[in-house]
Amino acid sequence: MMLLCQLPLDPELPALSVNKIPSYVISRGKLVDELIARVNHYHIVRVNGTPASGKTVLMNLVVNKLLERYGQATPIHSLTGWDPKISKIGWAAHLEQETGVHGRSWINYRAYLLLDEAQQSYWDHEIWADFFKRIEPGTSPFIILFMSYGSPHRGFLGFGKEEHVQTLMVFAAEQQISLRPAEGVETHSLGPLPWRPVGLLLDEDEAMEVALYELVRNGVAISWAIASNILFRQPLKFFDYIKGYPFTRGLPSSRILQEHYTATVLKAAITCDGIYGSTFETKNEELKQALKGIWRNGWLHAERSDNDIRYIFASQIHRWYCHSLFTAPVPDNNLNFTTPLQLAIDTITHFQPYQLANAPRSMAVGGNLSPLEDQYQKEFYRCLFPILDGHLIMSPEFIIKTGPKGGTIDFLIAGKKWGLELLREHDRVVEHMRRFETGGQYYSMIQSGEMEQYIVLDFTNTAPKKPHPEHKGKLYHVVFSENYREVDIFDTSDLSVIKSFVLTEHTTPII
């Protein structure tokens, strides 16, 4: 049985002091408490997120909470980065320089070690093999690793040169905190209460705390309709404006589009709202390397999904930004469509029936679960994006899901001045059509000349029963049958079928 002892601190090392947290940073109390609870049980955990996802702020919040709980009774050390120059003296001697305790003695040292930018230690397989891998419940130190990238299955599998992957370390699901709360974390082995699902991204209550802070600080409220209108009209200018802010650390630059394979992978991730690692098993080495580079730079984040790895954007805003990179000035004569209806029909012919028949359940705006809450829209976008490739501006509402209070149309083909609005199951048809009338939410786009033609597509499983001649040429019902394999498109003015076709399964049009 190992004897645990408290080693003395080097008196020449300054004691860790409370970090000064800016007033605009929320406390993240639930996340901080959960992270401390998990490291107290497992003794080593990792926080894995993209650049600028809040890891450093979280580390400072955790340090402050630990100091509040333990004061100087339990030593607390925080380090940033792991320079390759450390190899000259070794990891153990470096820890002694930074903490006053030799690395070989840390296994018996009851103290907290928080390492920011821990992905920089991937080259040092000795610290992983001789220290991190030996940490388990019952040992003395408590270690939290804050990483910008890393495999969700095994530490850093598949990254870097061969010598960087010699030591594989398995983290249990409960030992990891990622961008989004992990589902199905195991019950606490020492009690009846389960670990709480938490993530780096703000939950609804925390987001409201930020919004209320801004309203109180500025004293002036701005509606989502106004904000989204500004973003939707000039998204590239907006993202260019915020280039100097920390948010953009997790975003690629426009020059990355010059790399063909990188652009191809990003397009696939944008189109399908993420991509699976298994998709690349049969792809060429250039695509595999492009995915690795994107992941390493934090533009996509790896998370476990059943027996696969899914690469996703840090948030839907990140996805929207990458979409905007492809919204470049493109000659409109490249579009072989004369009407928005013709474009819509061609898009729908590329639908994959299984994407709708086996749609995952998603949370509706009102809190109710619906299998097709947004799957029609996802499939339409998946097929529309490669057809237009640079002509399309996507509404922030389509990404952020603001519900019926949104302020802009779903899709705008700016060069053609076409607008496309999508509905599901005859949902609020009259209300949506009024948005295009005088005083409606979309009327300003018509009045300014930004949108000259528009159509509304109602995706449904039931044929319409009542004609609406007042909406002739504007409203069409897309009716699916036979397990989403047969499609009939109805003109709402007289309920005539203007197009019928059969859908077939096919591979993704991007990769």
Short mmCIF file of C-alpha atoms in Angstrom, two decimals:
data_model
loop_
_atom_site.label_atom_id
_atom_site.label_comp_id
_atom_site.label_asym_id
_atom_site.label_seq_id
_atom_site.Cartn_x
_atom_site.Cartn_y
_atom_site.Cartn_z
CA MET A 1 0.00 0.00 0.00
CA MET A 2 1.41 3.36 -1.03
CA LEU A 3 2.08 5.80 1.79
CA LEU A 4 0.65 9.22 0.96
CA CYS A 5 2.43 12.20 2.42
CA GLN A 6 2.24 15.97 2.12
CA LEU A 7 5.44 17.33 0.63
CA PRO A 8 6.53 20.86 1.61
CA LEU A 9 6.37 23.69 -0.89
CA ASP A 10 9.50 25.54 -1.94
CA PRO A 11 9.35 28.74 0.15
CA GLU A 12 10.89 30.71 -2.73
CA LEU A 13 7.91 29.97 -4.99
CA PRO A 14 5.16 32.60 -4.72
CA ALA A 15 1.78 31.36 -3.54
CA LEU A 16 -0.93 31.22 -6.16
CA SER A 17 -3.25 34.21 -5.87
CA VAL A 18 -6.86 34.73 -6.88
CA ASN A 19 -7.24 35.47 -10.59
CA LYS A 20 -8.91 38.74 -11.49
CA ILE A 21 -11.98 37.87 -13.54
CA PRO A 22 -13.49 40.58 -15.80
CA SER A 23 -16.96 41.73 -14.79
CA TYR A 24 -18.51 40.49 -18.03
CA VAL A 25 -17.46 36.86 -17.35
CA ILE A 26 -20.18 34.77 -15.76
CA SER A 27 -19.30 32.50 -12.86
CA ARG A 28 -20.09 29.12 -14.55
CA GLY A 29 -20.81 27.81 -11.04
CA LYS A 30 -22.43 24.56 -12.16
CA LEU A 31 -19.58 23.73 -14.55
CA VAL A 32 -16.85 24.69 -12.05
CA ASP A 33 -18.38 22.64 -9.23
CA GLU A 34 -18.86 19.63 -11.50
CA LEU A 35 -15.29 19.78 -12.78
CA ILE A 36 -13.88 19.93 -9.25
CA ALA A 37 -16.12 17.07 -8.13
CA ARG A 38 -14.92 14.88 -10.99
CA VAL A 39 -11.23 15.60 -10.48
CA ASN A 40 -11.61 14.96 -6.75
CA HIS A 41 -12.96 11.50 -7.63
CA TYR A 42 -10.92 10.47 -10.68
CA HIS A 43 -7.80 12.56 -9.86
CA ILE A 44 -7.22 13.31 -13.56
CA VAL A 45 -9.71 14.77 -16.02
CA ARG A 46 -9.44 16.69 -19.24
CA VAL A 47 -11.37 19.60 -20.70
CA ASN A 48 -11.37 19.37 -24.47
CA GLY A 49 -12.56 22.24 -26.67
CA THR A 50 -11.74 24.36 -29.68
CA PRO A 51 -9.66 27.55 -29.42
CA ALA A 52 -11.53 30.45 -27.79
CA SER A 53 -14.16 28.14 -26.31
CA GLY A 54 -13.51 29.34 -22.75
CA LYS A 55 -10.96 26.85 -21.43
CA THR A 56 -8.53 29.42 -20.01
CA VAL A 57 -11.33 31.38 -18.36
CA LEU A 58 -12.67 28.14 -16.92
CA MET A 59 -9.23 27.28 -15.52
CA ASN A 60 -9.04 30.66 -13.79
CA LEU A 61 -12.53 30.19 -12.36
CA VAL A 62 -11.58 26.73 -11.06
CA VAL A 63 -8.40 28.11 -9.45
CA ASN A 64 -10.43 30.80 -7.69
CA LYS A 65 -12.96 28.26 -6.44
CA LEU A 66 -10.19 25.96 -5.15
CA LEU A 67 -8.54 28.87 -3.35
CA GLU A 68 -11.90 29.77 -1.85
CA ARG A 69 -12.39 26.21 -0.59
CA TYR A 70 -8.88 25.30 0.54
CA GLY A 71 -6.91 28.53 0.81
CA GLN A 72 -3.25 27.63 1.28
CA ALA A 73 -4.06 24.32 2.99
CA THR A 74 -3.90 22.39 -0.29
CA PRO A 75 -1.31 23.54 -2.86
CA ILE A 76 -2.71 24.67 -6.20
CA HIS A 77 -0.52 25.06 -9.29
CA SER A 78 -1.49 26.32 -12.73
CA LEU A 79 0.79 26.14 -15.77
CA THR A 80 0.34 27.18 -19.39
CA GLY A 81 1.80 25.25 -22.30
CA TRP A 82 4.57 22.65 -22.55
CA ASP A 83 7.53 23.94 -24.54
CA PRO A 84 9.66 21.38 -26.45
CA LYS A 85 12.71 22.99 -24.80
CA ILE A 86 11.64 21.15 -21.65
CA SER A 87 13.16 18.03 -23.20
CA LYS A 88 16.61 19.36 -22.30
CA ILE A 89 15.97 18.87 -18.58
CA GLY A 90 12.99 16.50 -18.66
CA TRP A 91 9.42 16.82 -17.48
CA ALA A 92 10.19 15.94 -13.84
CA ALA A 93 12.84 18.63 -13.42
CA HIS A 94 10.61 21.16 -15.15
CA LEU A 95 7.77 20.46 -12.72
CA GLU A 96 10.22 20.98 -9.88
CA GLN A 97 11.19 24.37 -11.31
CA GLU A 98 7.56 25.42 -11.63
CA THR A 99 6.04 23.88 -8.49
CA GLY A 100 8.92 23.22 -6.10
CA VAL A 101 8.20 19.48 -6.16
CA HIS A 102 10.13 17.07 -8.39
CA GLY A 103 7.97 15.36 -10.97
CA ARG A 104 8.81 11.88 -9.63
CA SER A 105 7.46 12.97 -6.23
CA TRP A 106 4.24 14.38 -7.63
CA ILE A 107 2.58 10.95 -7.51
CA ASN A 108 2.61 11.31 -3.70
CA TYR A 109 1.93 15.04 -3.67
CA ARG A 110 -1.58 15.98 -2.57
CA ALA A 111 -2.00 19.09 -4.70
CA TYR A 112 -3.89 20.40 -7.71
CA LEU A 113 -2.15 20.82 -11.07
CA LEU A 114 -4.03 22.66 -13.83
CA LEU A 115 -2.31 22.66 -17.23
CA ASP A 116 -3.65 25.01 -19.90
CA GLU A 117 -2.82 24.35 -23.58
CA ALA A 118 -2.10 20.77 -22.55
CA GLN A 119 -2.15 19.64 -26.18
CA GLN A 120 1.36 21.13 -26.37
CA SER A 121 2.54 18.22 -24.20
CA TYR A 122 1.66 15.60 -26.83
CA TRP A 123 5.28 15.43 -27.96
CA ASP A 124 6.43 14.52 -24.43
CA HIS A 125 5.38 10.89 -24.24
CA GLU A 126 7.43 10.48 -21.05
CA ILE A 127 5.19 12.72 -18.97
CA TRP A 128 2.17 10.85 -20.30
CA ALA A 129 3.66 7.41 -19.66
CA ASP A 130 5.46 8.14 -16.38
CA PHE A 131 3.04 10.58 -14.78
CA PHE A 132 -0.40 11.19 -16.29
CA LYS A 133 -1.03 7.53 -17.06
CA ARG A 134 -0.20 6.53 -13.47
CA ILE A 135 -2.82 8.84 -11.98
CA GLU A 136 -5.90 6.99 -10.76
CA PRO A 137 -8.40 7.18 -7.89
CA GLY A 138 -6.44 6.73 -4.66
CA THR A 139 -3.29 8.53 -5.74
CA SER A 140 -2.51 11.94 -4.32
CA PRO A 141 -2.47 14.64 -7.04
CA PHE A 142 -5.50 16.14 -8.77
CA ILE A 143 -4.79 17.03 -12.40
CA ILE A 144 -6.94 18.94 -14.91
CA LEU A 145 -5.73 19.12 -18.51
CA PHE A 146 -7.20 21.86 -20.70
CA MET A 147 -6.76 20.90 -24.36
CA SER A 148 -7.55 22.53 -27.71
CA TYR A 149 -7.79 19.27 -29.61
CA GLY A 150 -7.55 15.57 -29.00
CA SER A 151 -9.19 12.30 -29.87
CA PRO A 152 -12.37 11.68 -27.87
CA HIS A 153 -11.43 8.00 -27.60
CA ARG A 154 -7.74 7.77 -26.75
CA GLY A 155 -5.81 10.86 -25.78
CA PHE A 156 -4.01 11.91 -28.94
CA LEU A 157 -4.41 8.86 -31.20
CA GLY A 158 -3.61 9.55 -34.83
CA PHE A 159 -1.95 12.91 -34.26
CA GLY A 160 1.54 14.01 -35.15
CA LYS A 161 4.63 11.90 -35.71
CA GLU A 162 4.84 8.32 -34.62
CA GLU A 163 6.77 9.09 -31.46
CA HIS A 164 3.95 11.38 -30.34
CA VAL A 165 1.46 8.55 -30.18
CA GLN A 166 3.41 5.85 -28.38
CA THR A 167 1.58 6.30 -25.08
CA LEU A 168 -2.15 5.85 -25.35
CA MET A 169 -4.27 6.98 -22.44
CA VAL A 170 -7.92 6.13 -22.08
CA PHE A 171 -10.20 8.68 -20.46
CA ALA A 172 -13.59 7.49 -19.26
CA ALA A 173 -16.59 9.51 -20.39
CA GLU A 174 -16.89 10.97 -16.89
CA GLN A 175 -13.24 12.09 -17.01
CA GLN A 176 -13.89 14.36 -19.97
CA ILE A 177 -15.70 17.65 -20.37
CA SER A 178 -16.20 18.81 -23.91
CA LEU A 179 -18.10 21.54 -25.75
CA ARG A 180 -21.52 20.02 -25.26
CA PRO A 181 -22.83 18.07 -22.26
CA ALA A 182 -22.12 14.35 -22.67
CA GLU A 183 -25.16 12.11 -22.64
CA GLY A 184 -25.33 9.02 -20.48
CA VAL A 185 -22.47 9.71 -18.09
CA GLU A 186 -22.15 6.91 -15.58
CA THR A 187 -23.60 7.00 -12.09
CA HIS A 188 -21.15 8.07 -9.38
CA SER A 189 -19.51 4.88 -8.12
CA LEU A 190 -19.56 6.09 -4.51
CA GLY A 191 -23.17 7.25 -4.32
CA PRO A 192 -26.61 7.22 -5.90
CA LEU A 193 -26.31 10.58 -7.67
CA PRO A 194 -25.09 10.68 -11.30
CA TRP A 195 -22.57 13.14 -12.62
CA ARG A 196 -24.25 16.20 -14.05
CA PRO A 197 -23.96 16.70 -17.83
CA VAL A 198 -22.01 19.91 -18.41
CA GLY A 199 -20.09 21.47 -21.29
CA LEU A 200 -17.96 24.45 -22.24
CA LEU A 201 -20.75 26.04 -24.24
CA LEU A 202 -23.18 28.11 -22.21
CA ASP A 203 -26.47 26.51 -21.26
CA GLU A 204 -29.72 28.44 -21.64
CA ASP A 205 -29.64 29.99 -18.16
CA GLU A 206 -26.03 31.12 -18.56
CA ALA A 207 -26.72 32.60 -21.99
CA MET A 208 -29.62 34.55 -20.53
CA GLU A 209 -27.27 35.84 -17.83
CA VAL A 210 -24.97 37.23 -20.53
CA ALA A 211 -27.87 38.78 -22.44
CA LEU A 212 -29.32 40.42 -19.34
CA TYR A 213 -25.87 41.77 -18.42
CA GLU A 214 -25.59 43.48 -21.79
CA LEU A 215 -29.09 44.93 -21.57
CA VAL A 216 -28.44 46.32 -18.11
CA ARG A 217 -24.98 47.62 -19.02
CA ASN A 218 -26.08 49.39 -22.19
CA GLY A 219 -29.54 50.40 -21.05
CA VAL A 220 -30.84 49.82 -24.59
CA ALA A 221 -32.40 46.62 -25.89
CA ILE A 222 -31.91 45.43 -29.45
CA SER A 223 -34.36 42.90 -30.86
CA TRP A 224 -33.24 39.68 -32.51
CA ALA A 225 -35.05 40.78 -35.69
CA ILE A 226 -32.80 43.86 -35.92
CA ALA A 227 -29.63 41.98 -34.98
CA SER A 228 -30.23 39.10 -37.40
CA ASN A 229 -31.14 41.54 -40.16
CA ILE A 230 -27.75 43.21 -39.77
CA LEU A 231 -25.89 39.88 -39.75
CA PHE A 232 -27.91 38.40 -42.62
CA ARG A 233 -27.42 41.33 -44.97
CA GLN A 234 -23.65 41.60 -44.55
CA PRO A 235 -22.29 38.51 -42.77
CA LEU A 236 -18.78 38.77 -44.21
CA LYS A 237 -18.46 42.38 -43.06
CA PHE A 238 -19.65 41.35 -39.61
CA PHE A 239 -17.11 38.54 -39.30
CA ASP A 240 -14.40 40.82 -40.68
CA TYR A 241 -15.28 43.39 -38.01
CA ILE A 242 -14.77 40.92 -35.15
CA LYS A 243 -11.43 39.58 -36.40
CA GLY A 244 -9.58 41.16 -33.50
CA TYR A 245 -11.73 39.47 -30.88
CA PRO A 246 -10.93 36.13 -29.14
CA PHE A 247 -13.89 34.43 -30.86
CA THR A 248 -12.02 34.35 -34.17
CA ARG A 249 -9.18 32.25 -32.75
CA GLY A 250 -11.33 29.22 -33.44
CA LEU A 251 -12.08 30.20 -37.05
CA PRO A 252 -10.22 29.54 -40.33
CA SER A 253 -9.19 32.37 -42.64
CA SER A 254 -10.50 32.86 -46.16
CA ARG A 255 -7.11 31.90 -47.62
CA ILE A 256 -7.65 28.34 -46.40
CA LEU A 257 -10.14 27.94 -49.25
CA GLN A 258 -7.16 27.91 -51.61
CA GLU A 259 -6.35 24.46 -50.22
CA HIS A 260 -8.60 22.21 -52.29
CA TYR A 261 -8.85 19.27 -49.90
CA THR A 262 -9.30 21.45 -46.83
CA ALA A 263 -12.08 23.35 -48.57
CA THR A 264 -13.70 20.05 -49.59
CA VAL A 265 -13.77 18.74 -46.01
CA LEU A 266 -15.09 22.04 -44.65
CA LYS A 267 -17.86 22.05 -47.26
CA ALA A 268 -18.89 18.56 -46.24
CA ALA A 269 -18.97 19.53 -42.56
CA ILE A 270 -20.98 22.68 -43.31
CA THR A 271 -23.44 20.84 -45.51
CA CYS A 272 -24.09 17.93 -43.16
CA ASP A 273 -23.61 19.84 -39.88
CA GLY A 274 -20.63 17.66 -39.03
CA ILE A 275 -18.91 14.64 -40.52
CA TYR A 276 -18.07 11.15 -39.27
CA GLY A 277 -14.56 9.76 -39.12
CA SER A 278 -15.69 6.50 -40.73
CA THR A 279 -16.53 8.49 -43.86
CA PHE A 280 -12.81 8.93 -44.49
CA GLU A 281 -11.76 5.30 -44.13
CA THR A 282 -11.94 4.76 -47.89
CA LYS A 283 -10.89 8.27 -48.92
CA ASN A 284 -7.53 9.36 -50.27
CA GLU A 285 -4.68 10.40 -48.01
CA GLU A 286 -5.04 14.08 -48.95
CA LEU A 287 -8.57 14.23 -47.54
CA LYS A 288 -7.49 12.41 -44.38
CA GLN A 289 -4.64 14.86 -43.85
CA ALA A 290 -6.97 17.79 -44.50
CA LEU A 291 -9.36 16.55 -41.81
CA LYS A 292 -6.46 16.10 -39.39
CA GLY A 293 -5.25 19.64 -40.07
CA ILE A 294 -8.73 21.09 -39.59
CA TRP A 295 -9.16 19.18 -36.34
CA ARG A 296 -5.71 20.15 -35.09
CA ASN A 297 -6.44 23.84 -35.69
CA GLY A 298 -9.69 23.55 -33.77
CA TRP A 299 -12.00 24.39 -36.68
CA LEU A 300 -13.78 21.09 -36.11
CA HIS A 301 -14.07 19.38 -32.75
CA ALA A 302 -14.04 15.58 -32.29
CA GLU A 303 -16.72 13.91 -30.17
CA ARG A 304 -17.74 10.31 -29.65
CA SER A 305 -20.87 9.16 -31.46
CA ASP A 306 -21.71 5.51 -30.81
CA ASN A 307 -18.76 3.58 -32.28
CA ASP A 308 -17.64 6.45 -34.48
CA ILE A 309 -16.08 9.88 -34.11
CA ARG A 310 -18.08 12.87 -35.25
CA TYR A 311 -16.30 16.07 -36.18
CA ILE A 312 -18.48 19.09 -35.46
CA PHE A 313 -18.25 22.87 -35.31
CA ALA A 314 -17.80 24.44 -31.90
CA SER A 315 -21.17 26.13 -32.35
CA GLN A 316 -23.62 26.89 -35.12
CA ILE A 317 -22.16 30.40 -35.34
CA HIS A 318 -18.81 28.81 -36.25
CA ARG A 319 -20.58 26.76 -38.91
CA TRP A 320 -22.31 29.87 -40.25
CA TYR A 321 -19.00 31.72 -40.43
CA CYS A 322 -17.42 28.91 -42.47
CA HIS A 323 -20.48 28.90 -44.74
CA SER A 324 -19.96 32.63 -45.24
CA LEU A 325 -16.39 32.01 -46.40
CA PHE A 326 -17.83 30.29 -49.44
CA THR A 327 -20.29 33.12 -50.11
CA ALA A 328 -18.06 34.87 -52.60
CA PRO A 329 -18.87 36.95 -55.69
CA VAL A 330 -19.65 34.34 -58.34
CA PRO A 331 -20.92 35.04 -61.89
CA ASP A 332 -24.66 34.44 -61.93
CA ASN A 333 -24.50 32.96 -65.42
CA ASN A 334 -23.18 29.82 -63.69
CA LEU A 335 -26.71 29.23 -62.37
CA ASN A 336 -28.78 27.28 -64.86
CA PHE A 337 -32.10 28.13 -63.24
CA THR A 338 -34.64 30.69 -64.38
CA THR A 339 -36.99 30.63 -61.37
CA PRO A 340 -36.67 29.90 -57.64
CA LEU A 341 -39.19 27.06 -58.08
CA GLN A 342 -36.99 25.39 -60.67
CA LEU A 343 -34.05 25.61 -58.28
CA ALA A 344 -36.13 24.24 -55.40
CA ILE A 345 -37.36 21.25 -57.41
CA ASP A 346 -33.85 20.37 -58.54
CA THR A 347 -32.70 20.56 -54.91
CA ILE A 348 -35.48 18.26 -53.67
CA THR A 349 -34.66 15.64 -56.31
CA HIS A 350 -31.33 15.15 -54.50
CA PHE A 351 -32.98 14.32 -51.15
CA GLN A 352 -32.08 10.99 -49.58
CA PRO A 353 -35.20 9.22 -48.26
CA TYR A 354 -33.40 7.63 -45.30
CA GLN A 355 -32.38 11.08 -44.02
CA LEU A 356 -36.08 11.82 -43.49
CA ALA A 357 -37.39 8.35 -42.67
CA ASN A 358 -34.73 7.84 -39.98
CA ALA A 359 -34.50 11.43 -38.80
CA PRO A 360 -33.10 11.82 -35.27
CA ARG A 361 -35.41 13.37 -32.73
CA SER A 362 -34.62 17.02 -32.03
CA MET A 363 -35.82 19.60 -29.55
CA ALA A 364 -38.41 21.97 -30.94
CA VAL A 365 -38.47 25.66 -30.12
CA GLY A 366 -41.40 25.17 -27.78
CA GLY A 367 -39.67 22.32 -25.98
CA ASN A 368 -41.58 19.47 -27.64
CA LEU A 369 -39.78 16.64 -29.37
CA SER A 370 -40.50 16.14 -33.06
CA PRO A 371 -38.66 13.74 -35.40
CA LEU A 372 -38.88 16.15 -38.33
CA GLU A 373 -38.62 19.41 -36.43
CA ASP A 374 -35.81 20.60 -38.64
CA GLN A 375 -34.84 17.58 -40.75
CA TYR A 376 -36.61 18.89 -43.87
CA GLN A 377 -34.57 22.07 -43.60
CA LYS A 378 -31.32 20.21 -42.96
CA GLU A 379 -31.84 18.00 -45.99
CA PHE A 380 -32.82 20.94 -48.19
CA TYR A 381 -29.69 22.82 -47.19
CA ARG A 382 -27.50 19.71 -47.59
CA CYS A 383 -28.60 19.43 -51.22
CA LEU A 384 -28.86 23.15 -52.00
CA PHE A 385 -25.37 24.15 -50.83
CA PRO A 386 -23.37 22.16 -53.42
CA ILE A 387 -25.73 23.21 -56.22
CA LEU A 388 -25.24 26.92 -55.56
CA ASP A 389 -21.67 26.81 -54.22
CA GLY A 390 -21.00 30.46 -53.47
CA HIS A 391 -24.30 32.05 -54.45
CA LEU A 392 -26.17 31.29 -51.24
CA ILE A 393 -26.60 33.42 -48.12
CA MET A 394 -28.04 31.47 -45.21
CA SER A 395 -30.26 33.10 -42.63
CA PRO A 396 -28.96 33.19 -39.03
CA GLU A 397 -32.41 31.94 -37.97
CA PHE A 398 -31.83 28.79 -40.02
CA ILE A 399 -28.69 28.15 -37.99
CA ILE A 400 -29.74 29.42 -34.57
CA LYS A 401 -33.37 28.23 -34.57
CA THR A 402 -35.14 31.27 -33.15
CA GLY A 403 -38.59 29.96 -34.02
CA PRO A 404 -41.48 32.05 -35.40
CA LYS A 405 -40.00 35.35 -34.18
CA GLY A 406 -37.12 35.32 -36.67
CA GLY A 407 -36.50 38.37 -38.81
CA THR A 408 -35.09 37.11 -42.12
CA ILE A 409 -36.00 34.59 -44.80
CA ASP A 410 -34.33 31.16 -44.63
CA PHE A 411 -32.26 31.44 -47.82
CA LEU A 412 -31.33 34.31 -50.11
CA ILE A 413 -29.70 33.85 -53.51
CA ALA A 414 -28.35 37.38 -53.57
CA GLY A 415 -27.26 37.57 -57.21
CA LYS A 416 -30.66 36.41 -58.46
CA LYS A 417 -32.52 38.25 -55.69
CA TRP A 418 -34.47 35.10 -54.88
CA GLY A 419 -35.78 34.16 -51.47
CA LEU A 420 -36.72 30.69 -50.21
CA GLU A 421 -38.77 30.09 -47.06
CA LEU A 422 -39.37 26.58 -45.67
CA LEU A 423 -42.35 25.36 -43.64
CA ARG A 424 -43.23 22.00 -42.10
CA GLU A 425 -46.61 20.29 -41.97
CA HIS A 426 -48.68 23.38 -42.95
CA ASP A 427 -47.28 25.19 -39.90
CA ARG A 428 -48.64 28.77 -39.66
CA VAL A 429 -49.01 29.12 -43.43
CA VAL A 430 -51.07 32.31 -43.26
CA GLU A 431 -48.65 33.91 -40.80
CA HIS A 432 -45.66 33.14 -43.00
CA MET A 433 -47.30 34.48 -46.14
CA ARG A 434 -48.09 37.74 -44.35
CA ARG A 435 -44.39 38.25 -43.71
CA PHE A 436 -44.02 39.22 -47.38
CA GLU A 437 -46.87 41.74 -47.31
CA THR A 438 -46.66 45.44 -46.48
CA GLY A 439 -45.51 45.80 -42.89
CA GLY A 440 -44.36 42.16 -42.73
CA GLN A 441 -40.96 41.01 -41.51
CA TYR A 442 -39.63 40.36 -45.02
CA TYR A 443 -41.27 43.27 -46.80
CA SER A 444 -38.26 45.56 -46.33
CA MET A 445 -36.17 43.16 -48.44
CA ILE A 446 -38.70 43.45 -51.26
CA GLN A 447 -38.99 47.20 -50.85
CA SER A 448 -35.20 47.69 -50.95
CA GLY A 449 -34.84 45.51 -54.03
CA GLU A 450 -32.75 42.86 -52.28
CA MET A 451 -35.43 40.26 -53.02
CA GLU A 452 -37.51 40.36 -56.19
CA GLN A 453 -38.90 36.81 -56.27
CA TYR A 454 -39.71 34.40 -53.48
CA ILE A 455 -41.44 31.11 -52.86
CA VAL A 456 -42.60 29.32 -49.73
CA LEU A 457 -42.20 25.52 -49.60
CA ASP A 458 -44.41 23.55 -47.22
CA PHE A 459 -42.86 20.12 -46.56
CA THR A 460 -45.46 17.63 -45.38
CA ASN A 461 -46.73 14.05 -45.35
CA THR A 462 -50.35 15.05 -45.99
CA ALA A 463 -51.76 16.48 -49.19
CA PRO A 464 -53.35 19.96 -48.94
CA LYS A 465 -57.16 20.06 -48.92
CA LYS A 466 -57.93 23.75 -49.27
CA PRO A 467 -56.70 25.85 -52.22
CA HIS A 468 -55.26 29.32 -51.72
CA PRO A 469 -55.56 31.15 -55.06
CA GLU A 470 -54.31 34.35 -53.42
CA HIS A 471 -50.87 32.72 -53.08
CA LYS A 472 -50.54 31.54 -56.69
CA GLY A 473 -46.91 31.29 -57.74
CA LYS A 474 -45.72 31.83 -54.17
CA LEU A 475 -46.75 28.82 -52.06
CA TYR A 476 -46.11 25.17 -52.92
CA HIS A 477 -46.75 22.01 -50.91
CA VAL A 478 -44.04 19.30 -51.11
CA VAL A 479 -45.83 16.07 -50.18
CA PHE A 480 -43.87 12.91 -49.32
CA SER A 481 -45.30 9.38 -49.39
CA GLU A 482 -44.16 5.74 -49.48
CA ASN A 483 -41.62 6.26 -46.70
CA TYR A 484 -40.33 9.48 -48.29
CA ARG A 485 -39.52 7.86 -51.62
CA GLU A 486 -42.29 9.49 -53.66
CA VAL A 487 -42.76 13.25 -53.97
CA ASP A 488 -45.65 15.30 -55.32
CA ILE A 489 -45.41 19.08 -55.52
CA PHE A 490 -48.77 20.89 -55.36
CA ASP A 491 -49.59 24.40 -56.54
CA THR A 492 -51.57 25.86 -53.65
CA SER A 493 -53.74 28.03 -55.93
CA ASP A 494 -55.72 25.10 -57.40
CA LEU A 495 -54.12 22.04 -55.73
CA SER A 496 -52.81 20.78 -59.07
CA VAL A 497 -49.70 18.59 -59.06
CA ILE A 498 -46.98 20.40 -60.99
CA LYS A 499 -44.25 17.81 -60.50
CA SER A 500 -43.97 14.20 -59.35
CA PHE A 501 -40.84 12.09 -59.00
CA VAL A 502 -39.28 9.20 -57.08
CA LEU A 503 -36.29 9.69 -54.78
CA THR A 504 -33.41 7.21 -54.72
CA GLU A 505 -30.63 6.73 -52.20
CA HIS A 506 -27.24 8.10 -53.23
CA THR A 507 -24.01 9.18 -51.62
CA THR A 508 -23.27 12.62 -50.28
CA PRO A 509 -22.63 15.11 -53.10
CA ILE A 510 -19.65 16.68 -51.31
CA ILE A 511 -17.19 13.92 -50.41
#
